[in-house]
Coordinates of C-alpha atoms and ligand atoms in Angstrom, one line a residue:
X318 CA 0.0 0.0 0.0
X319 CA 3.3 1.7 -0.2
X320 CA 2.2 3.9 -3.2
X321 CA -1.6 5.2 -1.9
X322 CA -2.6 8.8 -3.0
X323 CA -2.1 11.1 -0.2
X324 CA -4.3 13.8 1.3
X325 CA -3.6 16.5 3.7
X326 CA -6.8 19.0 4.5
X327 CA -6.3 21.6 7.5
X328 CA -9.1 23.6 9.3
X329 CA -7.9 26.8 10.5
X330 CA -6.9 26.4 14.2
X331 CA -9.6 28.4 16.2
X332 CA -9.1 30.9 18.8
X333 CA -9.6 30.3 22.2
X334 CA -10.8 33.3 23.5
X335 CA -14.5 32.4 23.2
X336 CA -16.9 28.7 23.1
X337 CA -16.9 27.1 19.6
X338 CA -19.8 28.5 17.5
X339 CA -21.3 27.7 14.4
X340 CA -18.6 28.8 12.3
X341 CA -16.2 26.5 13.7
X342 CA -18.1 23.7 13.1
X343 CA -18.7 24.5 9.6
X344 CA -15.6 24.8 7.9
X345 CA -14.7 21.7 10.1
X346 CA -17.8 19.9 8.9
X347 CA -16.4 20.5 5.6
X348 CA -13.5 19.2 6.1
X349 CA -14.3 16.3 7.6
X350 CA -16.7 15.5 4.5
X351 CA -13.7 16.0 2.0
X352 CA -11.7 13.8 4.4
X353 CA -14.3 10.8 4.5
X354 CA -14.9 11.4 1.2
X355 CA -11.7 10.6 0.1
X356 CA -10.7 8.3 2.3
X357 CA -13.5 5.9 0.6
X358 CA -12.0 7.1 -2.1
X359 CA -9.0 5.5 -1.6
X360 CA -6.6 8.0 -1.0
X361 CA -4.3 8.2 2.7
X362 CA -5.2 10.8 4.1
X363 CA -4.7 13.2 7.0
X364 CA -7.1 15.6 8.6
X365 CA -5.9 18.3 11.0
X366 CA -7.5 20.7 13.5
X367 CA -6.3 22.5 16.5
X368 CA -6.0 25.6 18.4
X369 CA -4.7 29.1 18.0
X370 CA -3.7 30.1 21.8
X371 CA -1.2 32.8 21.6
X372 CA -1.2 36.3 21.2
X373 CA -2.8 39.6 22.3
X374 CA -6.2 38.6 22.0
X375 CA -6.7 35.2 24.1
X376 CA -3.8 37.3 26.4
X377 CA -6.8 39.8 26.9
X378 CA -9.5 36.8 27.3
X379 CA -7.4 35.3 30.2
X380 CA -6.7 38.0 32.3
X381 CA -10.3 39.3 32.0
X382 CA -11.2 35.7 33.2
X383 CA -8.3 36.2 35.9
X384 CA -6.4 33.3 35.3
X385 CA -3.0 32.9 33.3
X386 CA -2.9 32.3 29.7
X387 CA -1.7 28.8 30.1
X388 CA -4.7 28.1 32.7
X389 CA -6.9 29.4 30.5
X390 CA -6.0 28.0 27.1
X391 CA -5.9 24.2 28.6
X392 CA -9.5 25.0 29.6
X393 CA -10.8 26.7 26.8
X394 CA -8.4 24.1 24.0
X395 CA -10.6 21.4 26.1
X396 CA -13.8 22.5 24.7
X397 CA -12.9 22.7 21.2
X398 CA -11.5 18.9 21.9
X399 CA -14.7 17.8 22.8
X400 CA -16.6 19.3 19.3
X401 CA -14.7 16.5 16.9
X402 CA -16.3 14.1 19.3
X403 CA -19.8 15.7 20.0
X404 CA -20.2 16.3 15.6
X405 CA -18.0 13.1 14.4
X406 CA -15.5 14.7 13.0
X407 CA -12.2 12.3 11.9
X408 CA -9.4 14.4 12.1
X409 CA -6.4 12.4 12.3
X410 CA -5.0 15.1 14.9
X411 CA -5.4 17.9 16.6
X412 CA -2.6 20.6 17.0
X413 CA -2.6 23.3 19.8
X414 CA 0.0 26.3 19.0
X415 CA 1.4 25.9 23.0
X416 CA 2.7 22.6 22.3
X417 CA 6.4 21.8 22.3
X418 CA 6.5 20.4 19.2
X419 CA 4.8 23.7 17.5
X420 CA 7.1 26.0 19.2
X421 CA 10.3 24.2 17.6
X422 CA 9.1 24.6 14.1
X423 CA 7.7 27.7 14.8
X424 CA 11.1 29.5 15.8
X425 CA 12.9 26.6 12.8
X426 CA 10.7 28.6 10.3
X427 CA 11.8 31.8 11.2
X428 CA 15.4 30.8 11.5
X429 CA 15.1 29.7 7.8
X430 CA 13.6 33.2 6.8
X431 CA 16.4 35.0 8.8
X432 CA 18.7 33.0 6.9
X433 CA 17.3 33.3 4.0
X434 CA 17.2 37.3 4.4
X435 CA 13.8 38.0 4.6
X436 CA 13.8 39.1 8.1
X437 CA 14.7 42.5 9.4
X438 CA 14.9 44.6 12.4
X439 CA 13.3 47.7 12.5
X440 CA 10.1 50.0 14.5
X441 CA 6.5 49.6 13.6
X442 CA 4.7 52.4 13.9
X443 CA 0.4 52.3 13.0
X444 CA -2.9 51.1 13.5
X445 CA -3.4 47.2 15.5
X446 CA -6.8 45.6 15.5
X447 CA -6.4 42.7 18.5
X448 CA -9.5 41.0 17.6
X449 CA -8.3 40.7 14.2
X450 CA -4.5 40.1 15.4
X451 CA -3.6 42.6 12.1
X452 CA -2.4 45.9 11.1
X453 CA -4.0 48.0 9.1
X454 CA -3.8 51.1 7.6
X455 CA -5.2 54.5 7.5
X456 CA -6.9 53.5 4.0
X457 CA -8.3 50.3 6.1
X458 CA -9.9 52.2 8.7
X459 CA -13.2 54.6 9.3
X460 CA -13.0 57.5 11.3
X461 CA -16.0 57.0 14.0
X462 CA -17.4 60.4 15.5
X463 CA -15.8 59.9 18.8
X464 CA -12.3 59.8 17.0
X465 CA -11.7 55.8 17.2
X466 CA -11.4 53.8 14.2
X467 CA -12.4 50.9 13.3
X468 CA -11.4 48.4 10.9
X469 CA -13.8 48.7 7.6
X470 CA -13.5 44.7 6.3
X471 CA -14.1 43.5 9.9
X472 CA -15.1 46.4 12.2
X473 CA -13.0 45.8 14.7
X474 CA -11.6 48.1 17.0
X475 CA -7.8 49.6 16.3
X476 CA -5.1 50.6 18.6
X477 CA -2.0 52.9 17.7
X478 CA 0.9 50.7 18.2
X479 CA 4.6 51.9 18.3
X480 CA 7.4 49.6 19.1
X481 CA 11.0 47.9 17.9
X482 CA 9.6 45.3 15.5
X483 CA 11.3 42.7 12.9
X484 CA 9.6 42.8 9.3
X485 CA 9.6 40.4 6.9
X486 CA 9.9 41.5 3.6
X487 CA 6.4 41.3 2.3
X488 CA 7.0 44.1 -0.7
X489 CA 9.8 41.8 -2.4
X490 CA 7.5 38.8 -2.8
X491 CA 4.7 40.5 -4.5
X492 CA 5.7 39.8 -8.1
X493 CA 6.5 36.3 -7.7
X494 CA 3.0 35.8 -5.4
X495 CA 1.3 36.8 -8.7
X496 CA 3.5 34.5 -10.6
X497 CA 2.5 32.3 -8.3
X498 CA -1.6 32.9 -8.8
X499 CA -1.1 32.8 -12.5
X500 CA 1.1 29.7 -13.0
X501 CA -1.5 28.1 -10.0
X502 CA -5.3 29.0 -11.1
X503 CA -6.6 26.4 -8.6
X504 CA -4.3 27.7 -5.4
X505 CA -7.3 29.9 -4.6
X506 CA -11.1 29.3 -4.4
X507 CA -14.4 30.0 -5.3
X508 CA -13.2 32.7 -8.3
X509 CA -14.6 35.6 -6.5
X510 CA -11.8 35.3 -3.7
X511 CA -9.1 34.1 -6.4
X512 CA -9.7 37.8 -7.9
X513 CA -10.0 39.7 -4.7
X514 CA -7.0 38.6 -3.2
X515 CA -5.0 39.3 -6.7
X516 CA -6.4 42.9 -6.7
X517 CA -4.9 42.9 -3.2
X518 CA -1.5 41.5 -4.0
X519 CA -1.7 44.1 -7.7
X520 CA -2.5 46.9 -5.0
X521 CA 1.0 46.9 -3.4
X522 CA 2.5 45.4 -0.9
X523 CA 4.4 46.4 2.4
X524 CA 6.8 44.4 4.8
X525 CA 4.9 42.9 7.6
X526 CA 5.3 44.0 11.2
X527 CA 6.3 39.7 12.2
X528 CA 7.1 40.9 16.2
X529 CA 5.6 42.3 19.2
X530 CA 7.2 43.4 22.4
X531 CA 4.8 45.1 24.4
X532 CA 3.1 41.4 25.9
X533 CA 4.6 38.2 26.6
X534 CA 2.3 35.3 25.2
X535 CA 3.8 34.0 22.3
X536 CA 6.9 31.9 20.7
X537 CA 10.3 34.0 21.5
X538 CA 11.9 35.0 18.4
X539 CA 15.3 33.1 18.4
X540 CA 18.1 35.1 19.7
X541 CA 16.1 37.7 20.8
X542 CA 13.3 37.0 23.1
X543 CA 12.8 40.6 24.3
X544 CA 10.2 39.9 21.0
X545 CA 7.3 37.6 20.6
X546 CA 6.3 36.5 17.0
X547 CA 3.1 37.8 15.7
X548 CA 0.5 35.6 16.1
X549 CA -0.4 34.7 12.5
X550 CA 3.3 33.6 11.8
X551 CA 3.2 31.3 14.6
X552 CA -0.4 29.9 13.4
X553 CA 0.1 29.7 10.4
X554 CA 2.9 27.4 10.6
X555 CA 1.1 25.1 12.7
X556 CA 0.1 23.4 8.9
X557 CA 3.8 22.3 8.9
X558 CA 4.4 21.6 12.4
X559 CA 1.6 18.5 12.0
X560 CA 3.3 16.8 9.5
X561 CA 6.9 17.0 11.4
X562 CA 8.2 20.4 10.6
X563 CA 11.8 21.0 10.3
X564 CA 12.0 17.3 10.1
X565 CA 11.7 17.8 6.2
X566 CA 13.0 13.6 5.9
X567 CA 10.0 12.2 8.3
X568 CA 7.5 10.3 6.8
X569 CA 4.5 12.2 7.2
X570 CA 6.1 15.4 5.8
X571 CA 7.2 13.2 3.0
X572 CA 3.8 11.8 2.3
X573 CA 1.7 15.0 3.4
X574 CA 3.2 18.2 2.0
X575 CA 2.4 20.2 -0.1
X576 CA -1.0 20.2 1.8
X577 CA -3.8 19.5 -0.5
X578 CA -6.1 22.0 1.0
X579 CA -6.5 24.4 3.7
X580 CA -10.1 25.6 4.0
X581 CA -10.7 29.1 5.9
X582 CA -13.4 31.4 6.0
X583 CA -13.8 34.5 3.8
X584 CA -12.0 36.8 6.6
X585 CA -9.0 34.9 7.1
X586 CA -7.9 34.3 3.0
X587 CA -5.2 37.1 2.7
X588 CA -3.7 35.9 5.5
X589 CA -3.5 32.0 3.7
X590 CA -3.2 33.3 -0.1
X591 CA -0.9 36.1 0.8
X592 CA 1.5 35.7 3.7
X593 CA 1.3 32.2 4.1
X594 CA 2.6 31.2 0.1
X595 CA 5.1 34.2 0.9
X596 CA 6.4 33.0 3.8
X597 CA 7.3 29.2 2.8
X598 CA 8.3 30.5 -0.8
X599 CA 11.0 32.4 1.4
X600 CA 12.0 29.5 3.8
X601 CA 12.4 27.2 0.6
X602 CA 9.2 25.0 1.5
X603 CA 6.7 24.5 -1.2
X604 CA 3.4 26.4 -0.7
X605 CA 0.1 24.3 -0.4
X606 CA -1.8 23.4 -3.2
X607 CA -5.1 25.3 -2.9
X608 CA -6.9 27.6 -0.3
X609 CA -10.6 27.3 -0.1
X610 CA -12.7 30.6 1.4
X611 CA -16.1 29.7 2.6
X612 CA -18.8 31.9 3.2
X613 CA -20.4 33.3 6.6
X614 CA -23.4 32.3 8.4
X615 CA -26.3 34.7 10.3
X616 CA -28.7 33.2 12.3
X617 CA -32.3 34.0 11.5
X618 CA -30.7 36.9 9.1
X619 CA -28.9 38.3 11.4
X620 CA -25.0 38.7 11.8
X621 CA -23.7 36.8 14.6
X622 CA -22.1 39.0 16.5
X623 CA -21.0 38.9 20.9
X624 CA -22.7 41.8 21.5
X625 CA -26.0 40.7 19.8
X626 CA -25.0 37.5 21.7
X627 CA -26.8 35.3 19.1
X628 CA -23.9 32.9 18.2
X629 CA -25.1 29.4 17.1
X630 CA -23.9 26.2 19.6
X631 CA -23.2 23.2 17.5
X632 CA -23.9 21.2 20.5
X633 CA -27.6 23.0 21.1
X634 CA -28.6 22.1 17.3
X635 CA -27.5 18.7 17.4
X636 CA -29.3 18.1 20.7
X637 CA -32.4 20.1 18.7
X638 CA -32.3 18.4 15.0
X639 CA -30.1 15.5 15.9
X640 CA -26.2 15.2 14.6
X641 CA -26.7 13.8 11.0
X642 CA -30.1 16.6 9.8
X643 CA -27.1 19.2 10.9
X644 CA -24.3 17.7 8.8
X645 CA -27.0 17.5 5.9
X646 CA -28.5 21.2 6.2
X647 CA -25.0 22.8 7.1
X648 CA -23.7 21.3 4.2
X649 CA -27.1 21.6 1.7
X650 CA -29.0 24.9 2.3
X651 CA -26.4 26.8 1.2
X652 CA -24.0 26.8 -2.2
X653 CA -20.4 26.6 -0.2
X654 CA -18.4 29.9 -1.1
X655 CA -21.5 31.9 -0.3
X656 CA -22.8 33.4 2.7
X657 CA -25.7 31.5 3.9
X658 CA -28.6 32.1 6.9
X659 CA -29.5 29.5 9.6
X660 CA -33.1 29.3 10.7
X661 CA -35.5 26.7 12.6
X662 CA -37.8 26.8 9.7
X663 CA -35.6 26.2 6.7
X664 CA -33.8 23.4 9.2
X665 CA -37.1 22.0 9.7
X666 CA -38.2 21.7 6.1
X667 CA -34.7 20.0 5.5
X668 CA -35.0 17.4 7.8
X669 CA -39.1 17.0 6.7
X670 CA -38.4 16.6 3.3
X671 CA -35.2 16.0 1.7
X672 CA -34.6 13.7 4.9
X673 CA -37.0 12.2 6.0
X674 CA -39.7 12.3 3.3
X675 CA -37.3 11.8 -0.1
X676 CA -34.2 9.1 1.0
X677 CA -35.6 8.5 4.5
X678 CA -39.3 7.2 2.7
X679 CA -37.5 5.6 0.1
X680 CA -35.1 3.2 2.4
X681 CA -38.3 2.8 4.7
X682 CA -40.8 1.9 1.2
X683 CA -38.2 -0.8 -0.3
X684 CA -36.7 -2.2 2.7
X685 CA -40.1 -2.7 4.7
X686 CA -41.4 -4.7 1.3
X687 CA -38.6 -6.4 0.9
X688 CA -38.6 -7.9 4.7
X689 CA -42.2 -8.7 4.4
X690 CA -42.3 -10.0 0.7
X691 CA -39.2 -11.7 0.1
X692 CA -39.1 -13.6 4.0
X693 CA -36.3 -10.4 4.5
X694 CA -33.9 -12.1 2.3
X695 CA -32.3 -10.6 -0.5
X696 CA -34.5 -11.1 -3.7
X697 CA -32.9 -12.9 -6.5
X698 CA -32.9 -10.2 -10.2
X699 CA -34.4 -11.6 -13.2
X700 CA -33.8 -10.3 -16.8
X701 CA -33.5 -5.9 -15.8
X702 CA -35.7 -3.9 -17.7
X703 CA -34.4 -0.9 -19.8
X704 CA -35.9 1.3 -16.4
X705 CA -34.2 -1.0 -14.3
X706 CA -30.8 -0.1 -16.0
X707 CA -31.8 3.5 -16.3
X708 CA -31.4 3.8 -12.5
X709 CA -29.0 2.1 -11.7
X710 CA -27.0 3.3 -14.9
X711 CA -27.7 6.7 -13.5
X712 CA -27.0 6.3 -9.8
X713 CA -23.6 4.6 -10.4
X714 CA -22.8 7.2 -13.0
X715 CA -22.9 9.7 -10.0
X716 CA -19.1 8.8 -8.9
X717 CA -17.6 10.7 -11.6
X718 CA -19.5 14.2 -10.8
X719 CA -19.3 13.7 -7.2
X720 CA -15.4 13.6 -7.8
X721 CA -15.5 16.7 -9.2
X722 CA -17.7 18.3 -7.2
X723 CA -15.8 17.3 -4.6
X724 CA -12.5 18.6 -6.2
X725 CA -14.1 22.1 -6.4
X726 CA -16.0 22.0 -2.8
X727 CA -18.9 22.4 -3.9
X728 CA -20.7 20.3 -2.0
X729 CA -24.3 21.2 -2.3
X730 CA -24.2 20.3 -5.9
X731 CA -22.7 16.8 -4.6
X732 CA -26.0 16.5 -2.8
X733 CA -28.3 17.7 -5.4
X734 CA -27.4 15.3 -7.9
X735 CA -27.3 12.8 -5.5
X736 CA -31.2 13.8 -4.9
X737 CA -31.6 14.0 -8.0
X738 CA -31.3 10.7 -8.4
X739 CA -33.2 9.7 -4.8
X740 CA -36.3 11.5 -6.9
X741 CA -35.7 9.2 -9.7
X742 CA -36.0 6.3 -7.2
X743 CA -38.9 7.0 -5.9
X744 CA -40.8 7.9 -9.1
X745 CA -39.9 4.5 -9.9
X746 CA -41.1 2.6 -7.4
X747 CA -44.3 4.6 -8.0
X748 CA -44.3 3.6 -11.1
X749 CA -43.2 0.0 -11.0
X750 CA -45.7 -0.7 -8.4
X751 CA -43.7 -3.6 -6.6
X752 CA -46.7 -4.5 -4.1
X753 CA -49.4 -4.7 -7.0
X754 CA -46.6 -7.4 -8.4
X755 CA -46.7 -9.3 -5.4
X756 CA -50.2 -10.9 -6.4
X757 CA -49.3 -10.4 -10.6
X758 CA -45.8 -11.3 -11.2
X759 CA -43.4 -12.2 -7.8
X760 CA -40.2 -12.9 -9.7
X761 CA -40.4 -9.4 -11.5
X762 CA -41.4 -7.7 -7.9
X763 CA -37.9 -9.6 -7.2
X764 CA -36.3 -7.7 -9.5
X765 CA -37.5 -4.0 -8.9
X766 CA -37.0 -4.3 -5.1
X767 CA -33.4 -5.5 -5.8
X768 CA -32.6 -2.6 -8.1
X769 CA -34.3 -0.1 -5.7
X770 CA -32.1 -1.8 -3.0
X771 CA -29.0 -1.9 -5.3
X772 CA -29.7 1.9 -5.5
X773 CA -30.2 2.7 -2.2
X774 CA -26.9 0.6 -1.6
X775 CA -24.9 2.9 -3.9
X776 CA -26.7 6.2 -2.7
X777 CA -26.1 5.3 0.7
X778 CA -22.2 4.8 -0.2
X779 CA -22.2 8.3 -1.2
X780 CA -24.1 10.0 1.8
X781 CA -21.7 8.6 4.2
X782 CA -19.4 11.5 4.3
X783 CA -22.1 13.8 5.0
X784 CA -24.3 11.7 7.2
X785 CA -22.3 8.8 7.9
X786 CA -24.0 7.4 10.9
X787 CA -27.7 7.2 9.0
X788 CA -25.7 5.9 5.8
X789 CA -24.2 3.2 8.3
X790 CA -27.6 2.4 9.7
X791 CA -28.8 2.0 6.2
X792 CA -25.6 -0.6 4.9
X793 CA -26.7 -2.5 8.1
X794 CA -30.2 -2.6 7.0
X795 CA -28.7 -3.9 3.5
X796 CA -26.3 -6.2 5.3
X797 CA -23.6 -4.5 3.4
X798 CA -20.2 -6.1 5.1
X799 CA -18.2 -2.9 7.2
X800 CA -15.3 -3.7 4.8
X801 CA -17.0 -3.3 1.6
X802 CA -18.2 0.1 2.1
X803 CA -15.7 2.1 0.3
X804 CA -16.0 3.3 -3.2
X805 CA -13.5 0.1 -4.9
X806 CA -16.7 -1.6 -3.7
X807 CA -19.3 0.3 -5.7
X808 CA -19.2 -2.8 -8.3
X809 CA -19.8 -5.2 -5.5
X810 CA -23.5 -5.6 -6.0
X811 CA -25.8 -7.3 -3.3
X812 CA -26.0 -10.6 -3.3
X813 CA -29.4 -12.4 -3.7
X814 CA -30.6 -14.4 -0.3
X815 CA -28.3 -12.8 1.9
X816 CA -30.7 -12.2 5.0
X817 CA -31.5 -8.8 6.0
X818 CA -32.3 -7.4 9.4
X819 CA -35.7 -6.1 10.2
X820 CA -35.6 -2.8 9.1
X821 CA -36.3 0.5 11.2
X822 CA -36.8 4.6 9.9
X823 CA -33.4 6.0 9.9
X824 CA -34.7 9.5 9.8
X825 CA -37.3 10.9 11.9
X826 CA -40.1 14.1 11.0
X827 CA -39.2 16.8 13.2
X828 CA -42.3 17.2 14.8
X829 CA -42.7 20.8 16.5
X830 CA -43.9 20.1 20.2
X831 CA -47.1 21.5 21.7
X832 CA -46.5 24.4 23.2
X833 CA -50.1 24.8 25.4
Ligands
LIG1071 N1 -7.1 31.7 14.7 C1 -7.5 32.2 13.4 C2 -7.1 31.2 12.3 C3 -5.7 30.8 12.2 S1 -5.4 29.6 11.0 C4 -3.8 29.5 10.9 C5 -9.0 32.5 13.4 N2 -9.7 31.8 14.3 S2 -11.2 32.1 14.6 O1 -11.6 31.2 15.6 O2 -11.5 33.4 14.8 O3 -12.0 31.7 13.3 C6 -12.0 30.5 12.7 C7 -12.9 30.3 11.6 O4 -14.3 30.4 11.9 C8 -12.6 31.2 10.4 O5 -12.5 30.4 9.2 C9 -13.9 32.0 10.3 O6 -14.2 32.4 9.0 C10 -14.9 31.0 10.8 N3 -16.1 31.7 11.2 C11 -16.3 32.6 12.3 N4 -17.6 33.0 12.3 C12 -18.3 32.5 11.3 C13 -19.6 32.5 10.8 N5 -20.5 33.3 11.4 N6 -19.9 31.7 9.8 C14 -19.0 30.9 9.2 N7 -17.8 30.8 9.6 C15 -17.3 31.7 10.5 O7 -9.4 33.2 12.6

């Protein structure tokens, strides 16, 4: 197995000044489909998530919790540990900045850019936005009446900082960053982002401010720990760290990167498609292969914000709607890239209908007939009808788009065509009519409910990565062997009399309680 495709996917690592919210969960959620996905797929793959814990901004979040920083980033690291568990996510590991191992490559890396000449002492002087952990400048900012600024992209607050400061030379790398988009067109994604972030990088670029000295939570630059490293530097590097960072020889680095993809959210791009490719292209260490920006959530159409104090739990809606209806609707209601809103209703109608009425109907329809009509044994295929073929043409077809799709992250097309096909199914059994066949013609009932049940066996493959507990209740229904559930087994059709469990709803209504 010496020779497996590899694939690395990275979440961003998430801030532990605050309780995970819905955006966390998302971009992991989509992660952790991409992973699944190709791990049936074939491919090796490793799936990282962690935690950002230095700088100025959990620094603040601790000592307005009056505890240290360490004290408070164990706690708070602990409850974004517990959300892989509570939404199924498989990461392979999870990375927290504070750890030893981080801190090595973090102060290797900048070693590498010192060498390298990229890395110079001087004095910042200008405008610092800590909830953002980035400078800005005057251009970036709007004047409030009451004389503070904020930032415009994010409008977070902005402090004037002054202090000795090492730079990394930003402005020399901005000709071969767009060399880099233009020999590259996939590094960056969905379009809209690829052509912001050029525009950016076209605009000009400075040397960034890569120190602080005016707080202590952070990695010491080597040499000259009077300075911590700004924040983003250290984070950043976390990608590398994971796969053994500067231990360029171990295996995983050797197998993992390049990373295949690190997905992010629409704020945090430039900071992956500008500084990130820059910085490795001046250590000498190949850049990743493609940066993904999704899109923000509001709840009930309006912006999440603390003050609002609206933020979404994960953990509440999966107590609500149950885990897999969450994957499903994060993943469906809205076209990845763009922003999208989250409310009861649409979540309910979801769940009502794509789930439970459309694929949860259709397992329920065939597999209830087939336990009461064929003594819950696998029905033996006659001669299949041109319909017959038609599905099942169609639904095995699906691998090829939902490769691509999949390739381009966009997964509510993944799931449309998949429904797509799930309507197709039931239309059919509509129209084949397997219980009128019962009494007319048994052996041809035989055959419809084993292509309905082929098809459900092949849509359920698909579904896993989104919803794979249901898709796992479903293989069991089909007594579908654990083993033979990845996609090399697509062409392993079910085998006539195998005996099948009794089979039970995998996907409840959501029925909205009384409230009298
Ligand atoms: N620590 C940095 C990332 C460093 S990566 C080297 C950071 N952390 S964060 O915790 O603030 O944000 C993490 C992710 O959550 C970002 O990708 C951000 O886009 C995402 N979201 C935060 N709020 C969100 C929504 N309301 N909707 C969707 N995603 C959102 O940035």
């Amino acid at each position: 197995m010496a020779d497996r495709k590899s694939y690395y996917i990275t979440t961003p690592i998430y801030y532990v000044n605050d309780s995970p919210h819905i955006g966390h969960a998302y971009t992991t959620l989509a992660c952790d489909v991409l992973a699944r996905f190709m791990r049936l797929d074939g491919y090796d793959v490793h799936f990282l998530t962690g935690t950002d814990e230095h700088g100025q901004k959990v620094e603040k979040a601790a000592a307005a919790a009056g505890v240290s920083p360490k004290e408070f980033t164990d706690r708070v690291s602990e409850t974004f540990r517990t959300l892989p568990k509570a939404l199924n996510f498989s990461n392979d590991d999870f990375i927290r900045t504070t750890e030893e191992r981080h801190i090595r490559s973090t102060q290797a890396i900048w070693q590498a850019l010192e060498k390298a000449g990229d890395i110079y002492l001087g004095s910042y002087a200008g405008w610092y936005a800590v909830r953002d952990e980035a400078f800005y400048t005057e251009a970036d900012l709007i004047k409030q009446p009451d004389g503070t600024r904020i930032a415009k992209a994010s409008g977070a607050e902005v402090e004037w900082v002054e202090e000795p400061s090492y730079f990394f030379k930003l402005s020399a790398w901005q000709d071969r960053l767009l060399a880099f988009y233009e020999a590259n067109p996939d590094f960056i994604g969905p379009d809209s982002r690829r052509n912001e972030v050029i525009s950016f990088v076209k605009g000009g670029l400075k040397d960034l401010s890569v120190s602080r000295t005016t707080f202590n939570w952070g990695v010491p630059v080597p040499g000259n720990d009077k300075h911590i490293m700004y924040v983003w530097l250290d984070a950043l590097t976390n990608y590398i760290t994971a796969v053994g960072y500067p231990d360029t020889d171990s295996e995983l680095y050797q197998k993992f990167w390049p990373a295949d993809l690190h997905m992010v959210g629409k704020d945090i791009v430039r900071f992956h498609a500008v500084y990130w490719p820059a910085f490795l292209m001046a250590a000498g260490i190949a850049p990743p292969q493609r940066v993904y920006a999704h899109g923000w959530w509001t709840n009930e159409g309006e912006k999440i914000s603390k003050s609002l104090g609206n933020a979404i739990d994960p953990l509440a809606l999966v107590e609500t709607y149950g885990l897999d209806p969450v994957r499903y609707f994060l993943m469906r209601e809205v076209p990845f890239g763009n922003d999208g809103d989250f409310s009861h209703s649409a979540m309910m109608q979801r769940m009502n209908s794509d789930l439970a009425n459309d694929l949860g109907n259709l397992c329920q329809r065939v597999l209830s007939m087939v336990g009461k009509n064929c003594s819950a044994q696998m029905p033996t295929p006659g001669t299949f009808t041109e319909a017959d073929n038609a599905l099942l043409d169609k639904v095995k077809g699906l691998i090829g788009p939902l490769r691509e799709a999949m390739r381009t992250q966009t997964f509510h097309t993944a799931l449309t065509s998949i429904w797509d096909v799930i309507g197709d199914a039931n239309r059919y059994v509509d129209t084949q009519a397997p219980w009128a066949l019962r009494k007319t013609d048994p052996p041809r009932m035989g055959t419809v409910l084993y292509t309905l049940s082929e098809t459900i066996r092949i849509i359920a493959f698909y579904v896993q990565p989104f919803m794979p507990d249901a898709c796992a209740k479903i293989l069991d229904q089909l007594s579908v062997a654990e083993d033979a559930r990845n996609f090399d087994s697509l062409d392993i059709a079910l085998e006539a009399g195998t005996a099948l469990p009794k089979p039970a709803p995998v996907f409840p209504r959501f029925v909205v309680e009384d409230e009298g």
